[in-house]
């Protein structure tokens, strides 16, 4: 009997796929401490994991592991180098969450542009005249800089295109030539001319604080910044200083350097910052699709037919 260790729950339809197999069982753990993972990983043939950290020590104890199946596309909670060293493939869910995240990006962009929370609160507090104190902006014709032009960045471009935005792209690893959008070779240039900047790239050693004080200083005073990728790509303290200096029309954040975001994070008390709790991909449709894809990756690895296109380190297969 093969065992899949499920670290944090998955959509019932995903677990049902395992129930249908006579040769595979699963163990669901919700205590995500290193000790508990260590205690349950040794006899697992595959594991699935959502956002909790998987330590090198825990991974080393997974003597039979044929795959780490991540419920998502970011993998900054997984020690990739250790997966490589141990020859364990790390599988992701492909494009199943791209639409949900791109919709959340457009929502945050719109909410910031239209002063959603400020006007909502003002009207509910009986202050209809708030409309003469603040001014919303239009997105039509505005320059949108998309940083990271992978699966989600491309879905954002489609939707922003429909809004009449002028799309610019910065992605130094872009494989394709002849994109319909203007590709920039320098991030700084894009930051200087963009009306809206949105981030869709992974958090890595290279991208940590990609937007620090210096880069944020390049933004127009009227710019909008949206981050639905990963906290840590923006230096939050530098962002707070930028906002405190009166710059930026506003900021939309789904992700934070520390999650759950501590209540005393100064960005939370700034009226021009609109937030969500890393919830971009948590629609029912996407949770189901991500759960199913995660379990399929685990089962396929057990069956020896894991799709290498979904694997970050195919050389480990
Ligand atoms: P993807 O791999 O398809 O695209 C990422 C793109 O970023 C690639 O085209 C890559 O070339 C580019 N990139 C890498 N380094 C870069 C750099 N230094 N500068 C500019 N571009 C760079 O991934 P995706 O599916 O589009 O997802 C993007 C990110 O969104 C993920 O890494 C993940 O962290 C985040 N994400 C967040 C949520 C959420 O719930 N908020 C959900 C899914 C994904």
Tab-separated table of C-alpha atoms and ligand atoms in Angstrom:
chain	number	residue	atom	x	y	z
A	1	UNK	CA	0.000	0.000	0.000
A	2	UNK	CA	1.343	3.441	-0.986
A	3	UNK	CA	0.871	6.398	1.336
A	4	UNK	CA	0.397	10.068	0.445
A	5	UNK	CA	1.111	12.446	3.301
A	6	UNK	CA	-1.314	15.379	2.957
A	7	UNK	CA	0.095	18.367	4.841
A	8	UNK	CA	-2.877	20.750	5.333
A	9	UNK	CA	-6.301	19.782	4.003
A	10	UNK	CA	-7.269	19.600	0.316
A	11	UNK	CA	-10.588	19.977	-1.505
A	12	UNK	CA	-12.849	16.902	-0.913
A	13	UNK	CA	-12.890	16.106	-4.661
A	14	UNK	CA	-9.111	15.824	-4.579
A	15	UNK	CA	-9.166	13.413	-1.631
A	16	UNK	CA	-11.893	11.439	-3.428
A	17	UNK	CA	-9.368	10.646	-6.191
A	18	UNK	CA	-7.270	8.797	-3.605
A	19	UNK	CA	-10.327	7.068	-2.096
A	20	UNK	CA	-10.969	5.529	-5.517
A	21	UNK	CA	-7.544	3.817	-5.501
A	22	UNK	CA	-7.274	0.455	-3.725
A	23	UNK	CA	-3.458	0.584	-3.619
A	24	UNK	CA	-3.091	4.098	-2.182
A	25	UNK	CA	-4.035	5.551	1.173
A	26	UNK	CA	-3.530	8.997	2.647
A	27	UNK	CA	-2.753	10.550	5.979
A	28	UNK	CA	-3.938	14.110	6.542
A	29	UNK	CA	-2.012	16.191	9.071
A	30	UNK	CA	-3.004	19.678	10.151
A	31	UNK	CA	-0.294	20.081	12.811
A	32	UNK	CA	2.389	21.426	10.452
A	33	UNK	CA	5.241	21.585	12.993
A	34	UNK	CA	8.567	20.125	11.853
A	35	UNK	CA	8.298	17.475	14.588
A	36	UNK	CA	4.911	16.264	13.378
A	37	UNK	CA	5.983	16.198	9.712
A	38	UNK	CA	9.191	14.345	10.716
A	39	UNK	CA	7.135	11.778	12.608
A	40	UNK	CA	4.878	11.016	9.627
A	41	UNK	CA	7.011	11.454	6.514
A	42	UNK	CA	9.229	8.351	6.720
A	43	UNK	CA	6.822	5.860	5.091
A	44	UNK	CA	5.258	8.367	2.643
A	45	UNK	CA	5.635	7.692	-1.108
A	46	UNK	CA	4.454	11.220	-1.933
A	47	UNK	CA	3.501	14.360	-0.066
A	48	UNK	CA	1.258	17.300	-0.789
A	49	UNK	CA	1.825	20.664	0.858
A	50	UNK	CA	0.164	24.072	0.820
A	51	UNK	CA	1.825	27.074	2.486
A	52	UNK	CA	3.540	25.656	5.570
A	53	UNK	CA	7.344	25.413	5.487
A	54	UNK	CA	8.932	22.074	4.662
A	55	UNK	CA	12.340	21.940	6.341
A	56	UNK	CA	15.451	20.205	4.966
A	57	UNK	CA	15.494	17.984	8.064
A	58	UNK	CA	11.907	16.833	7.479
A	59	UNK	CA	12.598	16.190	3.799
A	60	UNK	CA	15.687	14.098	4.598
A	61	UNK	CA	13.468	11.787	6.640
A	62	UNK	CA	11.233	11.150	3.605
A	63	UNK	CA	13.192	8.059	2.593
A	64	UNK	CA	10.578	6.804	0.081
A	65	UNK	CA	9.416	10.150	-1.339
A	66	UNK	CA	8.866	10.174	-5.091
A	67	UNK	CA	7.472	13.711	-5.240
A	68	UNK	CA	6.756	16.884	-3.302
A	69	UNK	CA	3.442	18.036	-4.803
A	70	UNK	CA	2.913	21.734	-4.036
A	71	UNK	CA	-0.687	23.009	-3.949
A	72	UNK	CA	0.135	26.180	-5.910
A	73	UNK	CA	2.809	27.615	-8.185
A	74	UNK	CA	5.081	29.500	-5.769
A	75	UNK	CA	7.572	27.282	-3.939
A	76	UNK	CA	9.468	29.550	-1.566
A	77	UNK	CA	8.342	27.298	1.347
A	78	UNK	CA	10.152	24.266	-0.140
A	79	UNK	CA	13.942	23.690	0.083
A	80	UNK	CA	14.503	23.190	-3.661
A	81	UNK	CA	18.266	22.624	-3.379
A	82	UNK	CA	17.631	19.802	-0.911
A	83	UNK	CA	15.006	18.291	-3.280
A	84	UNK	CA	17.670	18.380	-6.010
A	85	UNK	CA	20.312	16.812	-3.750
A	86	UNK	CA	17.938	14.021	-2.715
A	87	UNK	CA	16.599	13.529	-6.275
A	88	UNK	CA	12.993	14.381	-5.337
A	89	UNK	CA	10.897	16.125	-8.034
A	90	UNK	CA	8.963	19.221	-6.949
A	91	UNK	CA	5.657	19.393	-8.866
A	92	UNK	CA	3.384	22.452	-9.195
A	93	UNK	CA	-0.199	22.888	-10.404
A	94	UNK	CA	0.472	24.654	-13.711
A	95	UNK	CA	-1.975	27.319	-14.809
A	96	UNK	CA	-5.065	26.328	-12.785
A	97	UNK	CA	-4.863	29.371	-10.475
A	98	UNK	CA	-3.845	31.959	-13.084
A	99	UNK	CA	-7.335	33.308	-13.761
A	100	UNK	CA	-8.302	33.661	-10.100
A	101	UNK	CA	-5.069	35.549	-9.316
A	102	UNK	CA	-5.391	37.756	-12.387
A	103	UNK	CA	-8.976	38.656	-11.400
A	104	UNK	CA	-7.819	39.561	-7.875
A	105	UNK	CA	-5.084	41.721	-9.397
A	106	UNK	CA	-7.610	43.636	-11.513
A	107	UNK	CA	-9.916	43.954	-8.489
A	108	UNK	CA	-7.114	45.463	-6.338
A	109	UNK	CA	-6.045	47.764	-9.183
A	110	UNK	CA	-9.632	48.984	-9.637
A	111	UNK	CA	-10.318	49.275	-5.912
A	112	UNK	CA	-7.210	51.440	-5.450
A	113	UNK	CA	-7.903	53.545	-8.568
A	114	UNK	CA	-11.512	54.170	-7.531
A	115	UNK	CA	-10.666	54.734	-3.827
A	116	UNK	CA	-12.923	51.813	-2.921
A	117	UNK	CA	-12.354	51.602	0.824
A	118	UNK	CA	-12.052	55.368	1.424
A	119	UNK	CA	-15.331	56.178	-0.354
A	120	UNK	CA	-17.144	53.163	1.091
A	121	UNK	CA	-16.233	54.163	4.654
A	122	UNK	CA	-16.923	57.853	3.999
A	123	UNK	CA	-20.446	57.297	2.661
A	124	UNK	CA	-21.295	54.823	5.442
A	125	UNK	CA	-20.129	57.388	8.013
A	126	UNK	CA	-22.513	59.981	6.556
A	127	UNK	CA	-19.728	61.877	4.765
A	128	UNK	CA	-21.037	62.076	1.189
A	129	UNK	CA	-18.895	65.138	0.676
A	130	UNK	CA	-15.809	62.922	0.807
A	131	UNK	CA	-16.051	62.974	-2.992
A	132	UNK	CA	-14.777	66.546	-3.016
A	133	UNK	CA	-11.736	65.642	-0.901
A	134	UNK	CA	-10.408	62.659	-2.892
A	135	UNK	CA	-10.315	62.013	-6.631
A	136	UNK	CA	-10.523	58.577	-8.290
A	137	UNK	CA	-8.567	57.869	-11.474
A	138	UNK	CA	-9.380	56.148	-14.760
A	139	UNK	CA	-7.384	53.182	-16.005
A	140	UNK	CA	-8.239	53.638	-19.668
A	141	UNK	CA	-5.129	54.734	-21.598
A	142	UNK	CA	-2.886	54.394	-18.531
A	143	UNK	CA	0.465	52.570	-18.726
A	144	UNK	CA	0.447	49.233	-16.907
A	145	UNK	CA	3.855	47.699	-16.161
A	146	UNK	CA	3.622	43.925	-15.664
A	147	UNK	CA	6.730	42.612	-13.876
A	148	UNK	CA	6.965	38.864	-14.540
A	149	UNK	CA	5.195	37.740	-17.697
A	150	UNK	CA	4.407	34.106	-17.009
A	151	UNK	CA	1.012	32.444	-16.700
A	152	UNK	CA	-0.573	35.018	-14.367
A	153	UNK	CA	1.080	38.069	-15.925
A	154	UNK	CA	-0.351	37.063	-19.313
A	155	UNK	CA	-3.890	36.676	-17.896
A	156	UNK	CA	-3.593	40.119	-16.269
A	157	UNK	CA	-2.520	41.548	-19.648
A	158	UNK	CA	-5.639	40.149	-21.365
A	159	UNK	CA	-7.936	41.751	-18.801
A	160	UNK	CA	-6.056	45.059	-18.661
A	161	UNK	CA	-6.121	45.171	-22.450
A	162	UNK	CA	-9.918	45.025	-22.304
A	163	UNK	CA	-9.824	48.022	-19.954
A	164	UNK	CA	-7.937	50.026	-22.579
A	165	UNK	CA	-4.631	50.053	-20.704
A	166	UNK	CA	-1.289	50.450	-22.483
A	167	UNK	CA	0.694	47.358	-21.486
A	168	UNK	CA	4.443	47.252	-20.842
A	169	UNK	CA	6.275	44.111	-19.776
A	170	UNK	CA	9.467	43.519	-17.819
A	171	UNK	CA	10.656	39.904	-17.635
A	172	UNK	CA	14.339	39.196	-18.284
A	173	UNK	CA	13.648	35.479	-18.828
A	174	UNK	CA	10.936	35.880	-21.423
A	175	UNK	CA	11.440	33.077	-23.950
A	176	UNK	CA	9.198	34.303	-26.738
A	177	UNK	CA	10.015	36.966	-29.293
A	178	UNK	CA	7.509	39.186	-31.069
A	179	UNK	CA	5.116	39.730	-28.141
A	180	UNK	CA	2.163	41.993	-28.879
A	181	UNK	CA	3.172	44.059	-25.864
A	182	UNK	CA	6.115	46.419	-25.414
A	183	UNK	CA	8.943	44.511	-23.715
A	184	UNK	CA	11.315	46.611	-21.605
A	185	UNK	CA	14.916	45.576	-21.045
A	186	UNK	CA	15.288	47.683	-17.885
A	187	UNK	CA	12.992	47.612	-14.865
A	188	UNK	CA	13.953	51.161	-13.818
A	189	UNK	CA	12.696	52.617	-17.072
A	190	UNK	CA	9.315	50.899	-16.598
A	191	UNK	CA	8.990	52.084	-13.005
A	192	UNK	CA	9.572	55.675	-14.102
A	193	UNK	CA	6.910	55.757	-16.805
A	194	UNK	CA	4.212	53.389	-15.463
A	195	UNK	CA	0.890	54.575	-14.039
A	196	UNK	CA	0.250	51.129	-12.552
A	197	UNK	CA	2.829	48.469	-11.616
A	198	UNK	CA	1.793	44.881	-10.913
A	199	UNK	CA	4.075	42.030	-9.789
A	200	UNK	CA	3.799	38.427	-11.071
A	201	UNK	CA	7.158	36.786	-10.418
A	202	UNK	CA	8.476	34.279	-7.867
A	203	UNK	CA	10.203	35.252	-4.622
A	204	UNK	CA	13.835	34.110	-4.940
A	205	UNK	CA	17.208	35.330	-3.645
A	206	UNK	CA	17.370	37.438	-6.824
A	207	UNK	CA	13.908	39.006	-6.482
A	208	UNK	CA	13.953	39.668	-2.709
A	209	UNK	CA	13.382	43.433	-2.311
A	210	UNK	CA	13.349	43.905	-6.088
A	211	UNK	CA	11.340	46.998	-5.193
A	212	UNK	CA	13.367	48.662	-2.431
A	213	UNK	CA	13.635	52.345	-1.476
A	214	UNK	CA	15.583	53.252	-4.606
A	215	UNK	CA	13.158	51.579	-7.032
A	216	UNK	CA	10.038	52.859	-5.208
A	217	UNK	CA	11.496	56.337	-5.458
A	218	UNK	CA	11.366	56.068	-9.263
A	219	UNK	CA	7.567	55.660	-9.278
A	220	UNK	CA	5.318	58.530	-10.302
A	221	UNK	CA	3.683	60.315	-7.348
A	222	UNK	CA	0.319	59.272	-8.827
A	223	UNK	CA	1.242	55.605	-9.425
A	224	UNK	CA	-0.632	52.516	-8.251
A	225	UNK	CA	1.309	49.456	-7.059
A	226	UNK	CA	-0.250	45.988	-6.817
A	227	UNK	CA	1.348	42.829	-5.452
A	228	UNK	CA	-0.423	39.473	-5.684
A	229	UNK	CA	2.826	37.487	-6.127
A	230	UNK	CA	4.813	37.210	-2.882
A	231	UNK	CA	5.598	39.445	0.081
A	232	UNK	CA	9.331	40.130	0.279
A	233	UNK	CA	9.550	41.236	-3.353
A	234	UNK	CA	8.621	44.711	-2.066
A	235	UNK	CA	10.499	46.131	0.930
A	236	UNK	CA	7.479	46.956	3.120
A	237	UNK	CA	9.299	49.468	5.341
A	238	UNK	CA	10.503	51.356	2.261
A	239	UNK	CA	6.974	51.227	0.844
A	240	UNK	CA	5.580	52.654	4.057
A	241	UNK	CA	8.098	55.521	3.904
A	242	UNK	CA	7.147	56.200	0.271
A	243	UNK	CA	3.451	56.398	1.198
A	244	UNK	CA	4.200	58.492	4.298
A	245	UNK	CA	5.975	61.028	2.059
A	246	UNK	CA	2.649	61.538	0.245
A	247	UNK	CA	3.594	59.589	-2.873
A	248	UNK	CA	1.424	57.024	-4.729
A	249	UNK	CA	-2.278	57.035	-5.510
A	250	UNK	CA	-2.451	53.782	-3.592
A	251	UNK	CA	-1.312	50.212	-3.114
A	252	UNK	CA	-3.113	46.848	-3.366
A	253	UNK	CA	-1.552	43.916	-1.493
A	254	UNK	CA	-2.607	40.283	-1.289
A	255	UNK	CA	0.749	39.118	0.095
A	256	UNK	CA	3.069	40.244	2.887
A	257	UNK	CA	6.625	39.760	4.124
A	258	UNK	CA	5.210	38.051	7.199
A	259	UNK	CA	1.954	36.067	7.006
A	260	UNK	CA	-0.411	36.260	8.724
A	261	UNK	CA	0.405	39.958	8.525
A	262	UNK	CA	1.021	41.326	12.073
A	263	UNK	CA	-1.729	43.834	13.071
A	264	UNK	CA	0.917	46.483	13.842
A	265	UNK	CA	2.301	46.442	10.276
A	266	UNK	CA	2.138	50.196	9.504
A	267	UNK	CA	0.889	49.555	5.960
A	268	UNK	CA	-2.409	48.293	7.401
A	269	UNK	CA	-3.252	51.664	8.898
A	270	UNK	CA	-2.589	53.644	5.715
A	271	UNK	CA	-5.880	54.687	4.075
A	272	UNK	CA	-4.518	54.236	0.547
A	273	UNK	CA	-3.493	50.631	1.099
A	274	UNK	CA	-6.113	47.996	0.223
A	275	UNK	CA	-5.362	44.458	1.353
A	276	UNK	CA	-6.575	40.885	1.094
A	277	UNK	CA	-5.405	37.852	3.119
A	278	UNK	CA	-3.381	35.999	0.435
A	279	UNK	CA	-6.760	34.940	-0.884
A	280	UNK	CA	-6.284	35.426	-4.638
A	281	UNK	CA	-6.434	31.724	-5.458
A	282	UNK	CA	-8.968	30.703	-2.816
A	283	UNK	CA	-12.066	30.651	-5.023
A	284	UNK	CA	-13.981	27.355	-4.906
A	285	UNK	CA	-13.250	26.659	-8.595
A	286	UNK	CA	-9.534	27.163	-8.126
A	287	UNK	CA	-9.264	25.316	-4.804
A	288	UNK	CA	-10.898	22.311	-6.423
A	289	UNK	CA	-8.684	22.507	-9.509
A	290	UNK	CA	-5.501	22.992	-7.447
A	291	UNK	CA	-6.394	20.136	-5.086
A	292	UNK	CA	-7.149	17.768	-7.959
A	293	UNK	CA	-3.966	18.697	-9.816
A	294	UNK	CA	-1.878	18.306	-6.632
A	295	UNK	CA	-3.266	14.826	-5.950
A	296	UNK	CA	-2.859	13.837	-9.614
A	297	UNK	CA	0.814	14.841	-9.371
A	298	UNK	CA	1.209	12.663	-6.264
A	299	UNK	CA	-0.569	9.674	-7.865
A	300	UNK	CA	1.297	10.076	-11.171
A	301	UNK	CA	4.633	10.099	-9.342
A	302	UNK	CA	3.649	6.861	-7.558
A	303	UNK	CA	2.628	5.384	-10.938
A	304	UNK	CA	5.871	6.578	-12.573
A	305	UNK	CA	4.162	8.941	-15.024
A	306	UNK	CA	4.639	12.412	-13.501
A	307	UNK	CA	4.314	15.152	-16.154
A	308	UNK	CA	7.765	16.779	-16.395
A	309	UNK	CA	6.170	20.019	-17.657
A	310	UNK	CA	4.772	20.511	-14.136
A	311	UNK	CA	8.085	19.804	-12.396
A	312	UNK	CA	10.442	22.600	-11.296
A	313	UNK	CA	13.493	20.279	-11.265
A	314	UNK	CA	12.870	17.671	-13.995
A	315	UNK	CA	16.489	16.514	-13.680
A	316	UNK	CA	15.447	14.956	-10.350
A	317	UNK	CA	12.920	12.660	-12.061
B	1	LIG	P1	5.210	31.660	-13.883
B	1	LIG	O1	6.374	30.807	-13.509
B	1	LIG	O2	4.310	31.238	-14.992
B	1	LIG	O3	5.713	33.147	-14.213
B	1	LIG	C1	6.683	33.819	-13.440
B	1	LIG	C2	7.414	34.766	-14.377
B	1	LIG	O4	8.298	35.575	-13.589
B	1	LIG	C3	8.288	34.029	-15.433
B	1	LIG	O5	7.930	34.438	-16.741
B	1	LIG	C4	9.698	34.454	-15.067
B	1	LIG	O6	10.533	34.583	-16.195
B	1	LIG	C5	9.463	35.797	-14.395
B	1	LIG	N1	10.570	36.262	-13.579
B	1	LIG	C6	11.446	35.540	-12.843
B	1	LIG	N2	12.360	36.362	-12.273
B	1	LIG	C7	12.051	37.610	-12.682
B	1	LIG	C8	12.638	38.886	-12.442
B	1	LIG	N3	13.731	39.025	-11.680
B	1	LIG	N4	12.065	39.975	-12.994
B	1	LIG	C9	10.961	39.856	-13.783
B	1	LIG	N5	10.372	38.670	-14.069
B	1	LIG	C10	10.914	37.561	-13.513
B	1	LIG	O7	4.387	31.846	-12.539
B	1	LIG	P2	2.877	32.349	-12.389
B	1	LIG	O8	1.971	31.173	-12.368
B	1	LIG	O9	2.629	33.463	-13.319
B	1	LIG	O10	2.936	32.912	-10.886
B	1	LIG	C11	3.731	34.054	-10.560
B	1	LIG	C12	3.878	34.160	-9.056
B	1	LIG	O11	2.600	34.461	-8.493
B	1	LIG	C13	4.282	32.840	-8.377
B	1	LIG	O12	5.681	32.689	-8.334
B	1	LIG	C14	3.688	32.959	-7.001
B	1	LIG	O13	4.664	33.432	-6.097
B	1	LIG	C15	2.591	34.004	-7.156
B	1	LIG	N6	1.253	33.439	-6.885
B	1	LIG	C16	0.502	34.029	-5.898
B	1	LIG	C17	-0.759	33.544	-5.615
B	1	LIG	C18	-1.631	34.183	-4.557
B	1	LIG	O14	-2.482	33.513	-4.001
B	1	LIG	N7	-1.481	35.465	-4.291
B	1	LIG	C19	-1.246	32.428	-6.325
B	1	LIG	C20	-0.466	31.889	-7.336
B	1	LIG	C21	0.791	32.402	-7.595
